[in-house]
XYZ file of C-alpha atoms in Angstrom:
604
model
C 81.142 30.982 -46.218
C 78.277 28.759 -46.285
C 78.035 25.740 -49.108
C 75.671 26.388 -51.402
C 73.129 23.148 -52.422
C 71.893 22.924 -56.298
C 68.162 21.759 -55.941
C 67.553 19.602 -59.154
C 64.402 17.622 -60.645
C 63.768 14.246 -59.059
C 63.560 11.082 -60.937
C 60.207 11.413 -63.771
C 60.345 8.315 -64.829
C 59.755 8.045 -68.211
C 59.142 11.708 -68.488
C 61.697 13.844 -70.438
C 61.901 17.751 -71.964
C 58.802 18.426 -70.046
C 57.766 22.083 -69.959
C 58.161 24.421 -66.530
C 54.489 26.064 -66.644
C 54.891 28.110 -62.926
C 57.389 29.046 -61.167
C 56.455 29.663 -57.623
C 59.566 31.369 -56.090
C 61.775 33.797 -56.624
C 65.826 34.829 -55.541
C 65.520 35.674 -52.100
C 63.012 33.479 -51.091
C 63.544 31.627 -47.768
C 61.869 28.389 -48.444
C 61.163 24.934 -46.797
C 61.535 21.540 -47.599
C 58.823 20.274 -49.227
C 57.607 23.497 -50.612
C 56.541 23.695 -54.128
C 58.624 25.290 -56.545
C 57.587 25.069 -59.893
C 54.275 23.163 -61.448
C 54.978 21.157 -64.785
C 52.932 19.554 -67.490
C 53.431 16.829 -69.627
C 50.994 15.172 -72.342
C 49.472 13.175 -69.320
C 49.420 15.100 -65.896
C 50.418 18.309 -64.483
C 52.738 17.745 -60.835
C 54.491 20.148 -58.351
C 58.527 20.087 -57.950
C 58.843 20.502 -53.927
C 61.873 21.342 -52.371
C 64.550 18.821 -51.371
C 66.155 21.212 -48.639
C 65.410 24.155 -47.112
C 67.511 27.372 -47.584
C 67.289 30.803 -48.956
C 67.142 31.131 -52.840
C 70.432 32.798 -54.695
C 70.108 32.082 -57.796
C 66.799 30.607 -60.418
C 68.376 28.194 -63.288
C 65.001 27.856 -65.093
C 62.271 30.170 -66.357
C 58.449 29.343 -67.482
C 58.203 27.836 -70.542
C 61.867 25.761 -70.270
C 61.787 22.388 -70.470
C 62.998 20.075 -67.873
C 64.477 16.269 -67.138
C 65.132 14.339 -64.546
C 68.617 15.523 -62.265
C 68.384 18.921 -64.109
C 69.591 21.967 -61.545
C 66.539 24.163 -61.078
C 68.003 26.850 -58.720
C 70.330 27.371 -55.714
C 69.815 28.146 -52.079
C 71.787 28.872 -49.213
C 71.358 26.117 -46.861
C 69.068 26.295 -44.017
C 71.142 27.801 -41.201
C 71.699 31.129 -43.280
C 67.524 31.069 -43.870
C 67.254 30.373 -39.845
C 68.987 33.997 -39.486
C 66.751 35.660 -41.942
C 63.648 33.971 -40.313
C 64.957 35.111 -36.919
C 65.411 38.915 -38.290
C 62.167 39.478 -40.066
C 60.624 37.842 -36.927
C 62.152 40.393 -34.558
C 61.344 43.030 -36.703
C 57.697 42.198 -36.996
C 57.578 41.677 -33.313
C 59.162 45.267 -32.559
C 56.396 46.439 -35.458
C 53.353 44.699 -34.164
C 53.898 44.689 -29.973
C 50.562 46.200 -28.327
C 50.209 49.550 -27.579
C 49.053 49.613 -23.714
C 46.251 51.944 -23.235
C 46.500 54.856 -20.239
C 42.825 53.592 -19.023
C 41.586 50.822 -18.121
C 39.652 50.383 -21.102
C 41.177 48.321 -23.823
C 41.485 50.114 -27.086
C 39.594 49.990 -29.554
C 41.321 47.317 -32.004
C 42.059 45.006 -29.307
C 40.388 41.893 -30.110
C 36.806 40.172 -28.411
C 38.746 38.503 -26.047
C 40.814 41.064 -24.736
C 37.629 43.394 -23.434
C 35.427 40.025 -22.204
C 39.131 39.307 -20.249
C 38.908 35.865 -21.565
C 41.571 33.576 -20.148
C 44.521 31.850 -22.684
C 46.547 28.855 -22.270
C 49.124 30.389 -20.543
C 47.401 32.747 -18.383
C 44.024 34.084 -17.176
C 43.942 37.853 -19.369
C 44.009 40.908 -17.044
C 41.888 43.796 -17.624
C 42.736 45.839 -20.391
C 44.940 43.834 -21.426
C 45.454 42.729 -25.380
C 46.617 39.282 -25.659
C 47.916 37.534 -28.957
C 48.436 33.682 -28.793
C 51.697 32.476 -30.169
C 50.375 33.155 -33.661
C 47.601 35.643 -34.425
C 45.391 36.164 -37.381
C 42.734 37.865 -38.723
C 41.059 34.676 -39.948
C 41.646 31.031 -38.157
C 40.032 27.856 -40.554
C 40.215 24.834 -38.243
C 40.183 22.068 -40.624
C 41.023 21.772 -44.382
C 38.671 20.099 -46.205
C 37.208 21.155 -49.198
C 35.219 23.697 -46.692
C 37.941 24.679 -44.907
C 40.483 25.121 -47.898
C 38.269 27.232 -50.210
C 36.826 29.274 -46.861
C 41.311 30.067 -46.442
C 41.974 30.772 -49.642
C 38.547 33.030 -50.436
C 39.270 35.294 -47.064
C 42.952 35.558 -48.495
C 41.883 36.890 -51.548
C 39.671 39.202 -49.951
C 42.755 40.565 -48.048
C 42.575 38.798 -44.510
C 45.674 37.513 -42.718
C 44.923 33.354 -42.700
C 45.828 30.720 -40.624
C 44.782 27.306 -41.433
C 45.027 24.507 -39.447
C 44.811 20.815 -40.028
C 45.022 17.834 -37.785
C 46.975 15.603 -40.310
C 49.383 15.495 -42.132
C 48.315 16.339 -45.831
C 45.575 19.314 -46.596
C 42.541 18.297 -48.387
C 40.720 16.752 -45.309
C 38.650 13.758 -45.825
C 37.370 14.322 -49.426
C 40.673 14.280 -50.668
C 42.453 12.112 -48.585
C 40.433 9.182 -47.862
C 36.792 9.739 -49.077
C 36.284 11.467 -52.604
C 38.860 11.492 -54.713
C 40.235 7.934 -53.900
C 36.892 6.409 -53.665
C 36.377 7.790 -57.142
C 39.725 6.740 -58.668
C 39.454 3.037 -57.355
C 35.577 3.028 -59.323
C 37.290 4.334 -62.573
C 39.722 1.192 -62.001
C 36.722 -1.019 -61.511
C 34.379 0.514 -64.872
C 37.571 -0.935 -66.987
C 37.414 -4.172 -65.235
C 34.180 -4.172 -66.171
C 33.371 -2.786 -69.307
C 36.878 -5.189 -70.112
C 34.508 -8.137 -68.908
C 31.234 -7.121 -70.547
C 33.121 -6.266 -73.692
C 32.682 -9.725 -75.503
C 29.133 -8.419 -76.340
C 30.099 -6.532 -79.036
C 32.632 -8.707 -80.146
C 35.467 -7.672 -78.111
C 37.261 -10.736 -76.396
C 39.916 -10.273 -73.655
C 41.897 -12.590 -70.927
C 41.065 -11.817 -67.703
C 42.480 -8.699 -66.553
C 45.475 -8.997 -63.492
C 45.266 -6.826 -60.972
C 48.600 -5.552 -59.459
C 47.459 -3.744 -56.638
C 50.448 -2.557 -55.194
C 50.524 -0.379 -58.902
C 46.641 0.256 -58.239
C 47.456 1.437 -54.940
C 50.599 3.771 -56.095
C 48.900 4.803 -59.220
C 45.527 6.312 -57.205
C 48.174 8.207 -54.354
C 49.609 9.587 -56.776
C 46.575 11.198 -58.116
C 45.706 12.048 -54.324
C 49.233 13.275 -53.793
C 49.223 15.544 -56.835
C 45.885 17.233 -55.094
C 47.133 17.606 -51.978
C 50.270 19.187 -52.886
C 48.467 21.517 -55.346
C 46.579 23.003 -52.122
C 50.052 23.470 -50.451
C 51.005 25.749 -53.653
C 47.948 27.522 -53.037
C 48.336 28.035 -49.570
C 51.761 29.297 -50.134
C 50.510 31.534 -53.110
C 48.277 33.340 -50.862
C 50.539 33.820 -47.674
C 47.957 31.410 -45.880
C 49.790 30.286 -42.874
C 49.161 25.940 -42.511
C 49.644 24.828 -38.702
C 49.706 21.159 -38.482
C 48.238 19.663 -35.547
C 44.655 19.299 -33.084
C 43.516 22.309 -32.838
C 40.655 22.758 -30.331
C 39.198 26.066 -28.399
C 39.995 27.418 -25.338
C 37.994 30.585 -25.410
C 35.670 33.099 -27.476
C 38.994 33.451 -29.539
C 41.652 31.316 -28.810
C 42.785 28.060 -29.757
C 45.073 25.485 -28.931
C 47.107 23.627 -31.461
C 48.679 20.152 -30.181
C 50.932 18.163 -32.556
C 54.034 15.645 -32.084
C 56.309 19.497 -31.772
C 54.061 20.223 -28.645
C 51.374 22.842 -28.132
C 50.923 26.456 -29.139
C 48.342 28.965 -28.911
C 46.610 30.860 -31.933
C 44.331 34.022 -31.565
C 41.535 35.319 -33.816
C 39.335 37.669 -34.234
C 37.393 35.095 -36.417
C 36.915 31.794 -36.525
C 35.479 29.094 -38.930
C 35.110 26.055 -37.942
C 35.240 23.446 -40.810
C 36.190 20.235 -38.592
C 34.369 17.628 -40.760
C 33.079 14.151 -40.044
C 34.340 10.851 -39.340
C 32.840 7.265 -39.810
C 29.837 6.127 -37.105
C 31.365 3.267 -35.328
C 28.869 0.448 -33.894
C 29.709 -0.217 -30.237
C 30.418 -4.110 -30.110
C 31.995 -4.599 -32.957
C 35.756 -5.970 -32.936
C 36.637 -2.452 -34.220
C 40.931 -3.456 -32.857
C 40.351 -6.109 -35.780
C 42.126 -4.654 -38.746
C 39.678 -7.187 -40.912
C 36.593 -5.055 -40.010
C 37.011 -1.781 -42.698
C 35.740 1.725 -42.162
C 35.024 3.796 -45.343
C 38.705 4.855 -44.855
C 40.759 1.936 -44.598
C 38.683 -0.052 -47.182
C 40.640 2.474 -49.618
C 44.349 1.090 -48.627
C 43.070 -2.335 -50.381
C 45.474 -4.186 -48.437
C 44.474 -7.268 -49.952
C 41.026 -8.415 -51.961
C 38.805 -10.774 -49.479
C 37.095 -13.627 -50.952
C 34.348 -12.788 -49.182
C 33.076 -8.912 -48.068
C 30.321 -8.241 -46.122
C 29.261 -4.648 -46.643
C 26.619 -3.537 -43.542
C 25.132 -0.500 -44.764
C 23.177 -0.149 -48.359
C 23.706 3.351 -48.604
C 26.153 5.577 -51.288
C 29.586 5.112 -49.508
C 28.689 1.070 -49.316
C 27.305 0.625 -52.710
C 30.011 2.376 -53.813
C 32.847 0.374 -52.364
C 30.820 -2.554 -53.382
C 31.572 -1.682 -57.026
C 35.185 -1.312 -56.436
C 35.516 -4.827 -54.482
C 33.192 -7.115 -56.581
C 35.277 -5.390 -59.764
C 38.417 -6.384 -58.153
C 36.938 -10.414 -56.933
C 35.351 -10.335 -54.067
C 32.075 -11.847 -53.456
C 30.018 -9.101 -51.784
C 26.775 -9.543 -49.626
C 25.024 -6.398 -48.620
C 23.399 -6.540 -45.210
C 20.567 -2.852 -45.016
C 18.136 -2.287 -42.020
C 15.663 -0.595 -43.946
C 13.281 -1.976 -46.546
C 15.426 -0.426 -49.742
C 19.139 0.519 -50.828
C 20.318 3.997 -50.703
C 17.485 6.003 -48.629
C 17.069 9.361 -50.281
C 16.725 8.109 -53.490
C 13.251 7.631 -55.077
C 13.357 3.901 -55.196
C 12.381 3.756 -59.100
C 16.073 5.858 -59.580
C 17.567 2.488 -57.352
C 15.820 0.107 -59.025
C 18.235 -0.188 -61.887
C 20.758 -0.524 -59.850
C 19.647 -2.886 -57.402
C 18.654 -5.324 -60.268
C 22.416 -5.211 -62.042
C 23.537 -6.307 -58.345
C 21.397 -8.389 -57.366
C 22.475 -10.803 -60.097
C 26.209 -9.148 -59.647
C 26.559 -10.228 -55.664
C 26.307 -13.118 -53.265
C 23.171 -11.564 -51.379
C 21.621 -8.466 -50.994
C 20.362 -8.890 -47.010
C 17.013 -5.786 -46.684
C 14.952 -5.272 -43.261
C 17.883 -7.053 -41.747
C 20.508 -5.801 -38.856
C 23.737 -7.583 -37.909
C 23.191 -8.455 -34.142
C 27.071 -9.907 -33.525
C 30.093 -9.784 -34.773
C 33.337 -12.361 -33.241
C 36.618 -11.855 -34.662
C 37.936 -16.158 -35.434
C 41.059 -17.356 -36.864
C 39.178 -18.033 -40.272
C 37.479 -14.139 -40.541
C 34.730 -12.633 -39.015
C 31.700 -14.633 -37.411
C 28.673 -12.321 -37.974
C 24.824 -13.030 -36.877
C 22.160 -11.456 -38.395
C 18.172 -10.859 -37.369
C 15.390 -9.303 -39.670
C 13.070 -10.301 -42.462
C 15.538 -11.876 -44.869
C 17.945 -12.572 -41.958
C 20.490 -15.468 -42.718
C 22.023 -18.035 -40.457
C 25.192 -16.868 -38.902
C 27.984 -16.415 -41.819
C 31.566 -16.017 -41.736
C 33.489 -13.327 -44.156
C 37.047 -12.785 -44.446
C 36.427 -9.045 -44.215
C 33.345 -6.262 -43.106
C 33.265 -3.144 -43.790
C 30.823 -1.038 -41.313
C 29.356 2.011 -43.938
C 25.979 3.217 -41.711
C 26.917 6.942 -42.044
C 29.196 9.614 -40.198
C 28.968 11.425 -37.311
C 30.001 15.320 -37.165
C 33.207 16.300 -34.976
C 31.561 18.757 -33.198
C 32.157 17.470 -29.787
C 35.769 16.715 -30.457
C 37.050 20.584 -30.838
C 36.204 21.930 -27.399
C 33.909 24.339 -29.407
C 32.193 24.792 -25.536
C 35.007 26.914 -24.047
C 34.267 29.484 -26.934
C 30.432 29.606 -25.948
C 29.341 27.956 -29.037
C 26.528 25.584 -29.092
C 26.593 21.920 -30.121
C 23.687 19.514 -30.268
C 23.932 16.168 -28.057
C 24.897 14.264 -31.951
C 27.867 16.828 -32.250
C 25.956 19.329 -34.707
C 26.591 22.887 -34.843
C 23.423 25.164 -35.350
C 24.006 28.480 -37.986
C 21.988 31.020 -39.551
C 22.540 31.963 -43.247
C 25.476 33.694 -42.782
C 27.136 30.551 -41.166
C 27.503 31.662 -38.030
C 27.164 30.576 -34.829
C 25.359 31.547 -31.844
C 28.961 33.638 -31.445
C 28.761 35.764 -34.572
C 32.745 36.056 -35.050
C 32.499 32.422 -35.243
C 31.657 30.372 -38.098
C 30.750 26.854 -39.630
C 30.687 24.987 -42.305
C 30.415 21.130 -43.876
C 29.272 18.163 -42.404
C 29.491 19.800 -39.006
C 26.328 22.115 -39.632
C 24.172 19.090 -40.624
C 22.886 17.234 -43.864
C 23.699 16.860 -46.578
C 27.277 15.698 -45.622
C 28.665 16.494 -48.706
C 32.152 18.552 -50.257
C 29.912 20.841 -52.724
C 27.542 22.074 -50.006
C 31.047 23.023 -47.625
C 32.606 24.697 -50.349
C 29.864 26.868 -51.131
C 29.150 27.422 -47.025
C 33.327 28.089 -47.128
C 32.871 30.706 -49.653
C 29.882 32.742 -47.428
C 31.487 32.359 -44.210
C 34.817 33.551 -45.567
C 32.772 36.978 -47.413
C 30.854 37.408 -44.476
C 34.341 37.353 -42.091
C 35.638 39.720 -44.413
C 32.798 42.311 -44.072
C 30.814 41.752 -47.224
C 27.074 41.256 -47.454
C 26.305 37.617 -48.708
C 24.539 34.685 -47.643
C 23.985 30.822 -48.568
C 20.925 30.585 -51.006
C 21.339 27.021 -52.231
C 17.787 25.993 -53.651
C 19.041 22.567 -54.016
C 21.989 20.804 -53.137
C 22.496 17.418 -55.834
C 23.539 14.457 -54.619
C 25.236 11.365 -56.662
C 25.933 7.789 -55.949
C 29.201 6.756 -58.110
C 27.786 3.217 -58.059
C 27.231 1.266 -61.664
C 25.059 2.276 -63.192
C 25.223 5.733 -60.988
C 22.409 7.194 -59.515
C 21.716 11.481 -58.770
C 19.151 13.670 -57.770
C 18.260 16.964 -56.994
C 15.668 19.354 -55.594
C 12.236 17.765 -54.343
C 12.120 13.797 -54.936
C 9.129 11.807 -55.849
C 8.628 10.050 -52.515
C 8.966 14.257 -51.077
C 6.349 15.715 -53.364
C 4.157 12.915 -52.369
C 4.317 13.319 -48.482
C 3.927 16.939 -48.371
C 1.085 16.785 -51.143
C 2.613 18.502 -53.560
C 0.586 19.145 -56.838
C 3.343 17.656 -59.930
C 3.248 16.362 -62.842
C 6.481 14.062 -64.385
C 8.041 13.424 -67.612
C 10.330 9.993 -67.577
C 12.667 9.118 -70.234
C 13.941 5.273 -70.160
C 17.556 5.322 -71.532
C 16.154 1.974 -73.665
C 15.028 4.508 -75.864
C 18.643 6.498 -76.023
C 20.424 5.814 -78.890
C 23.432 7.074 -77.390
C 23.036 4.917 -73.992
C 22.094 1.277 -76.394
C 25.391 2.234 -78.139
C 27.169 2.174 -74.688
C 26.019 -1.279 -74.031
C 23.675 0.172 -71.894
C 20.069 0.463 -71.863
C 18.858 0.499 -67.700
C 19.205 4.053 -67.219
C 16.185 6.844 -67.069
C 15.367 10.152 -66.238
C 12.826 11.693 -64.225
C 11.666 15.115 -64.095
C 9.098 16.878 -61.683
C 7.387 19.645 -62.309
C 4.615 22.244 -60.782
C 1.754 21.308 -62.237
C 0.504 24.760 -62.026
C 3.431 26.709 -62.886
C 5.301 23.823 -65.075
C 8.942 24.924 -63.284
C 11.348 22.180 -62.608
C 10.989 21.247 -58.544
C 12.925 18.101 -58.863
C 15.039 15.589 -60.952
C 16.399 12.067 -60.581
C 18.861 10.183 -63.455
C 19.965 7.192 -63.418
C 22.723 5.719 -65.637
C 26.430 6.217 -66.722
C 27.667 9.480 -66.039
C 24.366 10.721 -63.958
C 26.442 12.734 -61.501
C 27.510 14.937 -64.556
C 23.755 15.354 -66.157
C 22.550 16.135 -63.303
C 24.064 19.690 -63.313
C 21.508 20.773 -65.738
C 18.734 20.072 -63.574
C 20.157 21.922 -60.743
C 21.114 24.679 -62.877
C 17.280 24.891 -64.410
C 16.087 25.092 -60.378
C 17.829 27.887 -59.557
C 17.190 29.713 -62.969
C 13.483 28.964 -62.528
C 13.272 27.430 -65.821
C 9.967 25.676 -67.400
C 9.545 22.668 -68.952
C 9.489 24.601 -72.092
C 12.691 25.925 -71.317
C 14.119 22.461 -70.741
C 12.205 20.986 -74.071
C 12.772 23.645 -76.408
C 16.811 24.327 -75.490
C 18.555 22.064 -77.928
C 20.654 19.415 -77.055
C 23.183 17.634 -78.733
C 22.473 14.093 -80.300
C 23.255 11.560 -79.859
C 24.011 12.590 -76.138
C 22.842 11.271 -72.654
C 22.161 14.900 -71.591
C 19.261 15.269 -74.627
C 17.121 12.667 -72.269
C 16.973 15.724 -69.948
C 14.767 17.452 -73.071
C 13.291 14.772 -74.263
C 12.091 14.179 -70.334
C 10.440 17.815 -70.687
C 8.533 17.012 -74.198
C 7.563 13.867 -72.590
C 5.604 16.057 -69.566
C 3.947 19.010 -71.923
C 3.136 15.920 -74.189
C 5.600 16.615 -77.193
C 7.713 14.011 -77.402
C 7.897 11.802 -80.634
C 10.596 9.459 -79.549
C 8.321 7.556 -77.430
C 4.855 6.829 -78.417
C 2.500 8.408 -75.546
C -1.708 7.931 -75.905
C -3.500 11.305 -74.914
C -5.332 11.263 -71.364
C -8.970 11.383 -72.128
């Protein structure tokens, strides 16, 4: 008789009698290691339990609502050569269950997938007439990719009752966003707003030493966070019977794919497809990109160590941003931008604010200049500049390259499926999300701008209804976007510079945050916000903010877009105070002329 294995609770730290709030398995479950198996909360986070070994589950020691320590005996498995044998039986069974039924004529029948009647060929063989053929693995649904997009597309055409699999090159779910663009980015600014507001605190009368960074604890403290994520997604996935395949996936026909990882290469079948394959940075041809002291957007998260000196080429969000983080944590930052402002897409009265707090913050802030040359010394990076406000040639102990990203489009082998990509990698879609091959769809940054998780979430969500046979459609009216720079910056809808290129007729109400009561008490008085409206119909068309906490406000705006609402609405609908979000209404009185916390002369 096979040894049974006690799976208990790893080491939580200072973490004691904390209370089981799921339990994700059951007895009889043939689990994995690394699978979650119960979800628990204490006062400051809630975390996953994975599994230490893999095995089939004879017997649960805990229930929901127990509470829990470290090297406490949650359940009991069989080990993993008794849950190879169960594996092995269901498998033959479903095999025997689901083998193709071959058709007397020549025609295939009816249920046979696309493939199978267009004779399509697979990896391992060109398909014969009439012939139905699976891949190794087969679903309903295939998500290649598992980003934000690509997650929520899984888990929405799961609930909706398709058989998923999702696939993902690496080795965590949660794509970039997760991983090594969104969440990180965001957690490493929250570290740098305490530096800061430490720092600035002596202003109202609050002196501390120095802060001391430990970055190794920075680093372990913000993958955690990531970690906890990423693990919550594999719950999810295993919640919903969404099959994960690890590895490069990449076409092969109208619906097949192949998937490629260190265990070798396997086929998967569809009948549809979404495609949700992201982005990745643009890298400048030239450049000593082998030099591990020239930084990407991704590896400037691993803070590996803080460089005296950082030159940051690129003045747009993902920059700016990392410029906060770096000139919190020491550096001296200069900002090299081609064009003649930071952060194109902003209305340059939103950046204003912001570019004055860094222009006394940082070394240099280079505009209408390019980096010609970069040459990788002993002492850091050489780099030579030409433009307007070009500088002589200056060394840096570190770059980081942040000009954009370029879709993946032409890194899937989307081409043996018959789908369409532009000569940048873009794939084209109607409203529906699909592609010129209507059982396959797309999503995210790979469909075009914005390049941004909310927009592929939303796209997910259609693409995933539409797979599933329901009527729907995206309808976004406007899509916000937010720069977690300090003070932060967000807009949505039309923008000033917009309304006046295509000629709109608007009218604006501005609300400087020098007037807030709640944004002086902050310590903070740069912010404002800007709302436009139709001058003939007085409905919101547009709205910019900046200040702390801008990329939450601006959710009202958007909301009042889509709803159609008035500047009445937005004026008369009460608002807290003293809050940030009442400069929204007060913005509104200030266009129909109402306002009384700022002093206005009527227009003759």
């Amino acid at each position: 008789m096979t040894d049974l294995i006690e799976i208990k609770t790893p080491d939580l730290g200072e973490f004691e009698n904390v209370p089981v709030i799921e339990i994700f398995v059951q007895v009889g479950d043939v689990i994995a290691t690394d699978d979650p198996l119960i979800a628990i909360e204490s006062d400051k986070a809630t975390m996953e339990i994975p599994a230490s070994h893999s095995g089939v589950i004879k017997e649960m020691k805990i229930a929901v609502g127990d509470e829990i320590s470290s090297n406490q005996v949650l359940l009991v498995i069989e080990p993993s050569t008794a849950a190879t044998a169960v594996v092995k039986e269901f498998a033959e069974q479903f095999v025997q269950q689901s083998a193709p039924v071959k058709s007397e004529s020549a025609n295939p029948p009816d249920h046979a997938p696309d493939h199978a009647k267009s004779g399509a060929p697979t990896s391992k063989a060109a398909a014969k007439a009439g012939e139905c053929i699976n891949g190794d693995k087969h679903a309903t649904l295939v998500v290649l990719g598992s980003g934000p997009g690509g997650y929520t597309a899984a888990f929405r055409a799961a609930d909706l009752g398709l058989d998923v699999i999702l696939i993902e090159r690496y080795e965590n779910l949660g794509g970039v966003c997760l991983n090594v663009g969104c969440i990180p980015s965001k957690a490493l600014l929250h570290v740098a707003k305490v530096v800061t507001e430490s720092e600035e605190s002596k202003e109202i009368g609050l002196i501390y030493r120095p802060p001391e960074v430990n970055i190794k604890q920075t680093l372990k403290w913000k993958n955690g966070i990531v970690n906890q994520l990423t693990q919550g997604l594999v719950g999810l996935a295993k919640k919903r019977k969404v099959t994960v395949i690890h590895g490069l996936g990449q076409f092969i026909s109208p619906n097949m794919l192949e998937v490629t990882s260190d265990s070798g290469t396997e086929s998967v079948s569809f009948e549809n497809a979404i495609i949700a394959a992201g982005s990745q940075p643009i890298e400048i041809p030239g450049f000593p990109h082998d030099d591990p002291r020239l930084l990407d957007s991704t590896s400037a998260l691993e803070l590996d160590d803080i460089p005296k000196k950082l030159l940051i080429v690129g003045g747009g969000i993902i920059g700016l941003e990392m410029a906060t983080v770096y000139h919190a944590l020491g550096s001296k930052i200069s900002v090299v931008e081609m064009l003649d402002g930071l952060m194109a897409g902003a209305d340059p009265d939103l950046v204003r604010p912001l570019q004055k707090r860094i222009k006394s913050q940082y070394e240099n802030i280079w505009l209408q200049t390019k980096v010609t040359q970069m040459k990788a010394l002993k002492n850091g990076i050489k780099v030579s500049f030409e433009g307007n406000q070009a500088p002589e040639n200056e060394t840096f102990d570190k770059v980081l390259v942040s000009v954009g990203r370029t879709p993946n489009g032409n890194r899937i082998n989307a081409q043996a499926a018959g789908v369409s990509i532009s000569e940048h990698g873009f794939i084209a879609v109607n409203d529906q999300q699909q592609t010129n091959i209507p059982h396959i769809f797309a999503i995210g940054d790979i469909v075009g701008q914005p390049m941004l998780a909310h927009k592929a979430v939303h796209e997910g969500k259609v693409a995933a209804e539409v797979a599933a046979g329901l009527k729907s459609g995206f309808d976004a009216r406007v899509i916000p976007s937010v720069a977690y720079t300090d003070p932060e910056v967000a807009w949505v809808g039309v923008t000033e510079t917009e309304a006046k290129t295509q000629g709109l007729d608007y009218g604006k109400g501005v609300f400087p945050w020098a007037a807030s009561g709640r944004s002086l008490s902050q310590g903070r008085s740069e912010g404002v916000t800007k709302l436009l409206f139709d001058n003939h119909t007085h409905r919101l068309i547009g709205a910019g903010i900046t200040g702390s906490n801008a990329g939450e406000l601006i959710a009202e705006a958007a909301l009042a877009i889509e709803m159609n609402a008035d500047a009445a609405d937005i004026g008369l609908s009460i608002h807290a105070h003293p809050t940030l979000a009442e400069t929204l209404g007060l913005a509104a009185e200030a266009f129909e002329g109402t306002i009384t916390d700022l002093y206005m002369p009527k227009k003759k």
